[in-house]
Amino acid sequence: MTDSVIDLRGVSRRYDEGPPALDDVSLSVAPGECVAVLGPSGSGKSTLLNLIAGLDRPDSGTVTVAGTRVDTLGEAASARFRRTHVGLIFQFFNLLDDLTVLENVLLPAQLAGARDKASREHAARLLDTLGIARHAGAYPGRLSGGERQRVAVARALVNRPALLLADEPTGALDTASGEDVRYLLNDLHAGGQTIVLVTHDLRLAEACATRTISVRDGRVEAGVPA
Amino acid sequence: MNGLNRVIRSGVRRRRVQTVVIALVAAAAVTASVLGAGLLVASEAPFDDAFAAQRGPHLTVQADPAHVTAAQLTASASASGVSAAAGPYPLLVVPMAVGPQGMRIPPLTLVARADPGGAVDRVELIGGRWATGPGELVMGGGMVRLPLGATVTTAGGTELTVVGTARSVSGTAGGWVAPSAVAALDAPGVTHGLQMLYRLTDPAQVSAGRDAVAATLPSGAVVSARSWLDIRQDAVEDAAVFVPFLVAFALLGIVMAVLVVGTVIAGTVGAATRRIGILKALGCTPGGIVRAYVTQALIPASIGALAGAVAGNLIALPVLAETEEIYGSANTAIAWWVTVLAAGGVLAVVAATGWAAALRAGRLRTVDAIAVGRASGPVRGRWASRLAARLPVPRPIGLGLARPFARPVRTSATLLAVAAGAAAVTFASGLGASLVRIQTALDQNTADVTVSGSFGGPGPGGAAPGGLPPGGSAPSGSASALDGAAVLAAIAAQDGTRAAYGVVEEPVTVVGIADPVRLSAFSGDASWAGFEMVSGRWFAAPGETVASAPLLKAVGIQVGDSLTVRSDDGTTTSLHIVGEVFESSPSVFTSTATVPGLQPAEFPIALTDGTDAGAYAEKLTAALTAQSLTAQPTGADVDPLLLLIQGLTATLTLLLLAVAALGVLNMLVLDLRDRVHDLGIHKALGMTPKQTIAMVIASVAGVGLTGGLLGVPLGIAMQRLVVPSMAASGGLHLPASLLDVYGPALLAALALGGPAVALLGALLPAGWAARTRTATALRTE
């Protein structure tokens, strides 16, 4: 399936002696798709996301993202792949407290060695688009949860990734902020961005996803068009 | 309590790196402390111990047999204030030669004794046996040392075989023979005397004792009377050379130990604050927390302290062996209480810092302690982060450069440890360079080849010419039959000669100094010989002289004054002092033109670059056959004390560098543990392992560079303080040229020492950071 952004075949991952976190999972995501991965805690959702992002390696099976076999990449190649092809959004934002909002957003571009002026302009545009331009010089600790998640989204998008991976993007937000993030992701998807969401939030899945996948005990149970 | 023990055990096992660092730092700190303090203590009393053990004489009298009988000397033992006496022993000063070529050695003072024991001066036999008949010699531990079985030929042609080696801490003889050997040693040039040794009821009243003894003897009987206090002063001066150097290293070691051990322990406990909160939530009391964490720190520290104590004692062995060699039956091990005190002190620092940090964590509200590591804490050093972001460097390096400002206290402690390490290296290199220059200046032995005369009589097995030992004393004026100008001309004519001068040494007497003074007279330009001027200038005209500090001090004169010297034949010469030369013994240096009748007896030669010294010496010897002179390449004559100090310096420096590097390693381990989640974020955002390594190394580069820049001037200041103090212990003034050893290249290299130490300490943590799996780091709380 060469035109897929994500192609997992027979992927299994087991931690220590416990039951498999993922067991023989196969999955494809087409360009422009927004897939919501649903399931209870400990079902293997985050493991799935980590494998797609190249943060972890499967014990068996293949993981191909944007045409690259990420399961065979070393740490350095995996990092280079991530910063050019994947944007990551975390439940608890994972912003660096000692960097300003702008510096946080710029960091992936700087790590990729992008030209400073161009990446600054792009980052400023993103902050403006996401409505947080006024906070560019502030530190994350002073922002609300919703604002922090917007910063995290801007950071994930700064290198124009082919794939956006979001792990419980509304999990740490109040209702109003969660609503904001839902609109934001929906807008991104509408603009053609390929997105994989791991979430407990059914409203988010309904609002954004073109397809939902249910994971239970490490196995994909269904792939249902939203 | 079982639960607490389990907590302690798991803490020790789980924090393996920290546990190992604590053990290593404690080991290094104890080793340095044991070494420094132990040698300091050992250098204090070896002479007194050995003197008491050997029942050394408080008064050593050399009598003239022409004026006193043995019976009169024996009767002097009953003089007022004398508690014990030994002698009279026949004493002879015998010129000698060794080896088949009759190589001349300095005259040996031989004392004839039937046995080494007695009421006074119980000479310690350290090898072989005591001399029992003619032809046998027991060598002392003086300037001339020969191995067992070696033979020497006396001026009268008598051959003596070394059958034993012995030492007298009082230096009463250069060697001993049996009384039956005395008759065979008599020959022209041999000085005779009688030696009488006294112990006094009040050792402090040597003058009174001397007067009392002299009063029992005929007038003119006493040739010399040596006080044990003078001998002690000489011995203590030798040992005192070590003191400033050891004090400097001991201080550096203690400061670094406190800094690094304190940081390690405080950091370890601080990093466990959340764990402490959980323990408290489970019912552990603050007192239990303190006990758990102090014990957790003391377990590896105790193991390290034990290893350090063993290492310190082992490293001290060769130094103490040298001390024993010098003083006889002195200390052969570090005092036990020094080891206990050093190890106990380091463990006390560990316990105190662990206690303070654990107490603080134990007193935190449980909910706050648990929150540490989860909630965003106060972020320090944002200004540095902003500044670093503007630097034209890759972003990982900018991130690393700003990192030290987030933990200013920890960074400061590490900075001081690196500075102390850099200071130690700077001090050590300066000390080493100064000591080499000092030795060169004292040896005046920069010649490549030395020409010298044979012993004044047929050597064993024929009349083969012989030479002086390289770097040894020049013969006295007895070889004055040489035509110095002709020899110098022959040397100058030899291919490969760059420079040469002639020298002769003559013992002279100076009013105000009991012992003979060495007068060295030169022909030709000796400016390349390594003489260093303390003040004034080198002599330039007949009648001018330069003198050493010990002579100027003993006589109470200074540069610009005049000095009258008297030769053995009664000739007096007035000398105008134009400079003070750096020299450890009472000496004067002048031109042969100043002292009538003196001709050079030894000719040091400097060769042009690329000249083979052996081939040159062979050719020159052939050219000087008519004069019975021999040319020999000059060997390197390294002072064992210098080697010892350099060895110790290297050892202590390596230890301090290791402690500094461990300090950096510890800082990074703590920092990475604090920020492992951030590290995961960086990696998730695309930071490669190489970029991670660059970030980690950059985070200590500033500390290393600043530490180096602070440490270098500190090390130079220490060198400027310690080296003159060491010289002053030996009664010497140092010329500036012997202290100015730091050239621009050396300074630049030393300034890089700090970053090098930082890099050394950062390598392991940087590797760990690079290898940490992103998902693992992101999951870490």
XYZ file of N, CA and C in Angstrom, chain B residues 548-714:
501
model
N 77.158 32.334 47.932
C 75.819 31.740 48.131
C 75.147 32.324 49.363
N 73.808 32.188 49.413
C 73.047 32.722 50.548
C 73.478 32.112 51.883
N 73.680 30.778 51.967
C 74.110 30.219 53.252
C 75.415 30.838 53.763
N 76.346 31.136 52.848
C 77.595 31.751 53.281
C 77.361 33.182 53.753
N 76.613 33.941 52.952
C 76.358 35.346 53.327
C 75.642 35.413 54.673
N 74.697 34.472 54.863
C 73.925 34.469 56.098
C 74.809 34.074 57.285
N 75.649 33.058 57.069
C 76.480 32.565 58.173
C 77.495 33.612 58.624
N 78.040 34.333 57.630
C 79.068 35.318 57.975
C 78.431 36.667 58.347
N 77.211 36.865 57.918
C 76.531 38.128 58.222
C 76.956 39.262 57.321
N 77.228 38.942 56.058
C 77.616 39.982 55.104
C 76.640 39.980 53.941
N 76.807 40.939 53.030
C 75.911 41.004 51.887
C 76.670 41.441 50.646
N 75.948 41.449 49.537
C 76.578 41.852 48.277
C 77.132 43.272 48.432
N 78.379 43.451 47.968
C 79.041 44.748 48.127
C 80.113 44.713 49.200
N 79.993 43.741 50.129
C 80.994 43.613 51.186
C 82.197 42.825 50.667
N 83.226 42.759 51.524
C 84.408 41.965 51.196
C 84.476 40.751 52.103
N 85.208 39.746 51.639
C 85.288 38.484 52.364
C 86.730 37.973 52.249
N 87.279 37.513 53.363
C 88.647 36.971 53.316
C 88.565 35.457 53.496
N 89.200 34.754 52.556
C 89.224 33.289 52.654
C 90.675 32.847 52.860
N 90.793 31.706 53.558
C 92.133 31.206 53.874
C 92.256 29.780 53.354
N 93.278 29.536 52.524
C 93.496 28.198 51.987
C 94.189 27.333 53.022
N 94.262 26.016 52.729
C 94.921 25.085 53.650
C 96.382 25.448 53.909
N 97.013 26.000 52.866
C 98.442 26.345 53.038
C 98.630 27.685 53.747
N 97.561 28.268 54.212
C 97.655 29.509 54.991
C 97.538 30.773 54.169
N 97.461 30.630 52.835
C 97.333 31.811 51.981
C 95.970 32.461 52.201
N 95.949 33.770 52.362
C 94.656 34.450 52.487
C 94.384 35.260 51.226
N 93.116 35.307 50.850
C 92.713 36.060 49.656
C 91.491 36.901 50.020
N 91.550 38.163 49.655
C 90.411 39.052 49.902
C 89.539 39.093 48.637
N 88.269 38.898 48.836
C 87.347 38.857 47.698
C 86.268 39.921 47.859
N 85.962 40.585 46.762
C 84.892 41.585 46.767
C 83.617 40.909 46.228
N 82.570 40.891 47.049
C 81.348 40.180 46.657
C 80.502 41.071 45.741
N 80.303 40.597 44.497
C 79.546 41.403 43.529
C 78.173 40.811 43.228
N 77.913 39.641 43.797
C 76.587 39.058 43.547
C 76.306 37.879 44.457
N 74.999 37.584 44.581
C 74.585 36.384 45.322
C 74.132 35.350 44.312
N 74.755 34.194 44.358
C 74.428 33.133 43.413
C 73.534 32.112 44.111
N 72.656 31.481 43.322
C 71.743 30.490 43.888
C 72.497 29.184 44.101
N 72.748 28.848 45.351
C 73.529 27.663 45.701
C 73.173 27.280 47.129
N 73.065 25.969 47.385
C 72.551 25.531 48.678
C 73.600 25.405 49.764
N 74.870 25.306 49.385
C 75.906 25.157 50.413
C 76.700 26.464 50.534
N 77.407 26.656 51.650
C 78.231 27.870 51.771
C 79.373 27.813 50.747
N 79.314 28.663 49.745
C 80.277 28.584 48.644
C 80.608 29.972 48.128
N 81.812 30.075 47.553
C 82.168 31.281 46.804
C 82.665 30.862 45.422
N 82.410 31.710 44.446
C 82.783 31.426 43.058
C 83.580 32.615 42.539
N 84.739 32.314 41.958
C 85.573 33.404 41.468
C 86.398 32.911 40.278
N 87.274 33.771 39.829
C 88.128 33.418 38.692
C 89.416 32.782 39.217
N 90.025 31.891 38.406
C 91.320 31.311 38.817
C 92.375 32.417 38.934
N 92.163 33.509 38.203
C 93.115 34.606 38.269
C 93.105 35.274 39.639
N 92.036 35.065 40.412
C 91.930 35.702 41.723
C 92.787 34.985 42.763
N 92.864 33.652 42.627
C 93.580 32.865 43.645
C 94.882 32.365 43.039
N 95.995 32.893 43.475
C 97.289 32.535 42.878
C 97.548 31.030 42.998
N 98.077 30.470 41.914
C 98.510 29.075 41.952
C 97.433 28.067 41.601
N 96.166 28.510 41.469
C 95.113 27.549 41.152
C 94.985 27.373 39.644
N 94.896 26.133 39.231
C 94.666 25.805 37.823
C 93.422 24.921 37.744
N 92.631 25.042 36.708
C 91.432 24.191 36.619
C 91.803 22.712 36.575
N 90.956 21.907 37.198
C 91.194 20.469 37.234
C 90.081 19.707 36.532
N 89.039 20.417 36.195
C 87.926 19.775 35.504
C 87.419 20.743 34.443
N 86.980 20.153 33.305
C 86.593 21.004 32.184
C 85.230 20.578 31.640
N 84.159 21.204 32.088
C 82.842 20.909 31.519
C 82.740 21.495 30.104
N 82.133 20.727 29.211
C 82.074 21.118 27.790
C 80.634 21.019 27.293
N 80.212 22.043 26.571
C 78.917 21.982 25.881
C 79.186 21.695 24.414
N 78.419 20.788 23.839
C 78.651 20.398 22.451
C 77.657 21.084 21.516
N 78.062 21.192 20.268
C 77.136 21.732 19.266
C 76.045 20.697 19.010
N 74.901 21.173 18.527
C 73.782 20.267 18.283
C 74.182 19.159 17.309
N 73.761 17.965 17.619
C 73.999 16.840 16.722
C 75.323 16.133 16.963
N 76.135 16.649 17.860
C 77.434 15.992 18.124
C 77.211 14.795 19.044
N 77.817 13.674 18.683
C 77.687 12.478 19.505
C 78.654 12.580 20.690
N 78.108 12.598 21.908
C 78.936 12.853 23.088
C 79.960 11.742 23.293
N 79.572 10.480 23.040
C 80.495 9.368 23.249
C 81.693 9.437 22.319
N 81.393 9.637 21.015
C 82.478 9.704 20.032
C 83.378 10.909 20.306
N 82.732 12.017 20.684
C 83.488 13.239 20.989
C 84.438 12.983 22.162
N 83.913 12.330 23.210
C 84.721 12.080 24.402
C 85.913 11.189 24.077
N 85.662 10.178 23.225
C 86.782 9.275 22.853
C 87.892 10.038 22.149
N 87.480 10.860 21.184
C 88.478 11.631 20.416
C 89.228 12.578 21.329
N 88.487 13.231 22.221
C 89.118 14.228 23.086
C 90.071 13.550 24.081
N 89.673 12.384 24.577
C 90.559 11.662 25.500
C 91.881 11.346 24.804
N 91.762 10.935 23.547
C 92.993 10.633 22.797
C 93.852 11.878 22.643
N 93.197 13.008 22.416
C 93.940 14.253 22.225
C 94.582 14.745 23.523
N 94.032 14.285 24.657
C 94.537 14.778 25.949
C 95.357 13.718 26.690
N 95.801 12.714 25.959
C 96.550 11.626 26.603
C 97.776 12.165 27.344
N 98.426 13.118 26.720
C 99.656 13.651 27.318
C 99.411 14.265 28.687
N 98.230 14.820 28.855
C 97.914 15.473 30.143
C 97.283 14.491 31.129
N 97.163 13.215 30.768
C 96.493 12.205 31.621
C 95.070 12.621 31.975
N 94.375 13.169 30.993
C 92.985 13.591 31.236
C 92.033 12.674 30.475
N 90.870 12.534 31.035
C 89.860 11.685 30.410
C 88.587 12.496 30.186
N 88.014 12.357 28.998
C 86.730 12.993 28.717
C 85.633 11.943 28.810
N 84.568 12.298 29.521
C 83.437 11.361 29.652
C 82.126 12.095 29.415
N 81.202 11.442 28.715
C 79.870 12.060 28.587
C 79.264 12.232 29.977
N 78.584 13.343 30.159
C 77.997 13.625 31.471
C 76.631 12.960 31.557
N 76.474 12.109 32.509
C 75.186 11.422 32.677
C 74.204 12.292 33.420
N 72.935 11.918 33.260
C 71.902 12.650 34.000
C 71.956 12.235 35.467
N 72.067 13.186 36.343
C 72.147 12.897 37.769
C 70.903 13.481 38.426
N 69.885 12.638 38.594
C 68.609 13.154 39.080
C 68.510 12.965 40.584
N 68.150 14.037 41.260
C 68.012 14.004 42.710
C 66.820 13.115 43.085
N 67.026 12.102 43.942
C 65.894 11.241 44.301
C 64.774 12.001 45.003
N 65.143 13.049 45.751
C 64.119 13.854 46.423
C 63.228 14.538 45.378
N 63.880 15.010 44.299
C 63.131 15.655 43.219
C 62.183 14.650 42.555
N 62.715 13.451 42.306
C 61.874 12.415 41.702
C 60.686 12.101 42.600
N 60.971 12.065 43.894
C 59.935 11.745 44.869
C 58.835 12.805 44.845
N 59.258 14.073 44.873
C 58.280 15.163 44.879
C 57.490 15.166 43.580
N 58.197 14.908 42.468
C 57.487 14.909 41.185
C 56.492 13.746 41.107
N 56.897 12.605 41.643
C 55.995 11.450 41.664
C 54.772 11.720 42.515
N 55.017 12.301 43.693
C 53.911 12.635 44.591
C 52.995 13.673 43.959
N 53.624 14.667 43.334
C 52.849 15.726 42.683
C 51.934 15.125 41.624
N 52.502 14.236 40.809
C 51.700 13.620 39.751
C 50.550 12.816 40.359
N 50.843 12.068 41.428
C 49.806 11.244 42.057
C 48.682 12.101 42.617
N 49.074 13.118 43.384
C 48.063 13.972 44.015
C 47.264 14.731 42.954
N 47.967 15.174 41.899
C 47.268 15.906 40.836
C 46.239 15.010 40.155
N 46.643 13.780 39.862
C 45.705 12.859 39.216
C 44.492 12.606 40.110
N 44.753 12.476 41.404
C 43.650 12.252 42.344
C 42.682 13.432 42.334
N 43.255 14.652 42.392
C 42.395 15.835 42.430
C 41.647 16.001 41.112
N 42.323 15.671 39.996
C 41.643 15.746 38.697
C 40.496 14.742 38.641
N 40.752 13.554 39.198
C 39.698 12.541 39.215
C 38.508 13.036 40.027
N 38.788 13.673 41.167
C 37.699 14.195 41.998
C 36.929 15.277 41.237
N 37.677 16.158 40.539
C 37.012 17.222 39.768
C 36.145 16.627 38.674
N 36.691 15.629 37.959
C 35.921 15.003 36.878
C 34.691 14.295 37.444
N 34.846 13.674 38.603
C 33.693 13.031 39.239
C 32.643 14.065 39.636
N 33.126 15.245 40.045
C 32.202 16.329 40.376
C 31.367 16.718 39.169
N 32.019 16.825 38.015
C 31.294 17.160 36.780
C 30.324 16.044 36.427
N 30.829 14.822 36.517
C 29.982 13.676 36.190
C 28.747 13.663 37.085
N 28.977 13.930 38.362
C 27.859 13.931 39.304
C 26.849 15.024 38.965
N 27.389 16.221 38.644
C 26.485 17.324 38.305
C 25.605 16.934 37.122
N 26.224 16.314 36.126
C 25.463 15.959 34.929
C 24.465 14.841 35.195
N 24.885 13.870 36.008
C 23.960 12.773 36.321
C 22.719 13.329 37.014
N 22.955 14.227 37.986
C 21.822 14.831 38.694
C 20.964 15.655 37.739
N 21.650 16.403 36.882
C 20.928 17.280 35.964
C 20.094 16.455 34.982
N 20.715 15.389 34.472
C 19.979 14.562 33.512
C 18.806 13.872 34.188
N 19.009 13.494 35.465
C 17.887 12.858 36.168
C 16.757 13.869 36.357
N 17.154 15.122 36.702
C 16.138 16.164 36.844
C 15.369 16.374 35.549
N 16.097 16.238 34.441
C 15.531 16.688 33.163
C 15.316 15.558 32.177
N 15.220 14.363 32.684
C 15.113 13.255 31.744
C 13.841 13.372 30.904
N 12.783 13.923 31.516
C 11.551 14.105 30.752
C 11.754 15.132 29.637
N 12.423 16.236 29.992
C 12.728 17.249 28.966
C 13.586 16.645 27.855
N 14.507 15.782 28.279
C 15.363 15.128 27.292
C 14.498 14.305 26.325
N 13.496 13.632 26.898
C 12.571 12.875 26.064
C 11.842 13.786 25.098
N 11.429 14.954 25.563
C 10.733 15.897 24.667
C 11.663 16.317 23.528
N 12.899 16.676 23.909
C 13.853 17.075 22.878
C 13.982 15.985 21.821
N 14.133 14.766 22.296
C 14.329 13.673 21.357
C 13.064 13.427 20.527
N 11.918 13.554 21.173
C 10.672 13.382 20.431
C 10.529 14.446 19.357
N 11.092 15.612 19.617
C 10.996 16.698 18.626
C 12.078 16.592 17.555
N 12.939 15.574 17.667
C 13.897 15.354 16.589
C 15.347 15.575 16.955
N 15.672 15.643 18.232
C 17.081 15.816 18.604
C 17.803 14.470 18.436
N 18.846 14.483 17.627
C 19.578 13.240 17.360
C 20.529 12.937 18.521
N 21.044 11.699 18.594
C 22.015 11.378 19.645
C 23.230 12.311 19.624
N 23.722 12.660 18.428
C 24.889 13.554 18.361
C 24.536 14.920 18.931
N 23.336 15.400 18.585
C 22.907 16.703 19.116
C 22.740 16.627 20.629
N 22.282 15.467 21.117
C 22.136 15.287 22.561
C 23.500 15.349 23.245
N 24.478 14.669 22.645
C 25.832 14.691 23.216
C 26.373 16.113 23.215
N 26.145 16.814 22.084
C 26.627 18.201 21.993
C 25.980 19.053 23.079
N 24.682 18.849 23.323
C 23.978 19.645 24.339
C 24.548 19.362 25.740
N 24.764 18.088 26.020
C 25.263 17.727 27.358
C 26.678 18.276 27.560
N 27.513 18.110 26.547
C 28.892 18.598 26.696
C 28.905 20.123 26.797
N 28.053 20.772 25.994
C 27.990 22.243 26.073
C 27.552 22.700 27.459
N 26.745 21.867 28.132
C 26.252 22.289 29.445
C 27.365 22.333 30.488
N 28.502 21.662 30.225
C 29.617 21.755 31.167
C 30.811 22.519 30.601
N 30.721 22.865 29.307
C 31.850 23.559 28.686
C 32.117 24.894 29.377
N 31.038 25.627 29.643
C 31.192 26.922 30.309
C 31.772 26.762 31.700
N 31.277 25.757 32.413
C 31.789 25.489 33.760
C 33.278 25.148 33.683
N 33.623 24.314 32.692
C 35.018 23.908 32.539
C 35.914 25.072 32.193
N 35.450 25.891 31.243
C 36.271 27.021 30.813
C 36.442 28.025 31.948
N 35.336 28.346 32.618
C 35.418 29.312 33.718
C 36.272 28.742 34.852
N 36.070 27.456 35.145
C 36.875 26.816 36.190
C 38.350 26.868 35.842
N 38.664 26.620 34.571
C 40.055 26.684 34.129
C 40.624 28.078 34.273
N 39.825 29.071 33.866
C 40.313 30.453 33.930
C 40.485 30.921 35.375
N 39.654 30.392 36.273
C 39.823 30.740 37.689
C 40.979 29.958 38.306
N 41.109 28.700 37.879
C 42.091 27.812 38.500
C 43.524 28.149 38.137
N 43.741 28.596 36.899
C 45.122 28.850 36.464
C 45.786 29.940 37.316
N 45.152 31.122 37.478
C 45.802 32.117 38.346
C 45.960 31.635 39.786
N 44.993 30.839 40.243
C 45.089 30.307 41.600
C 46.301 29.371 41.716
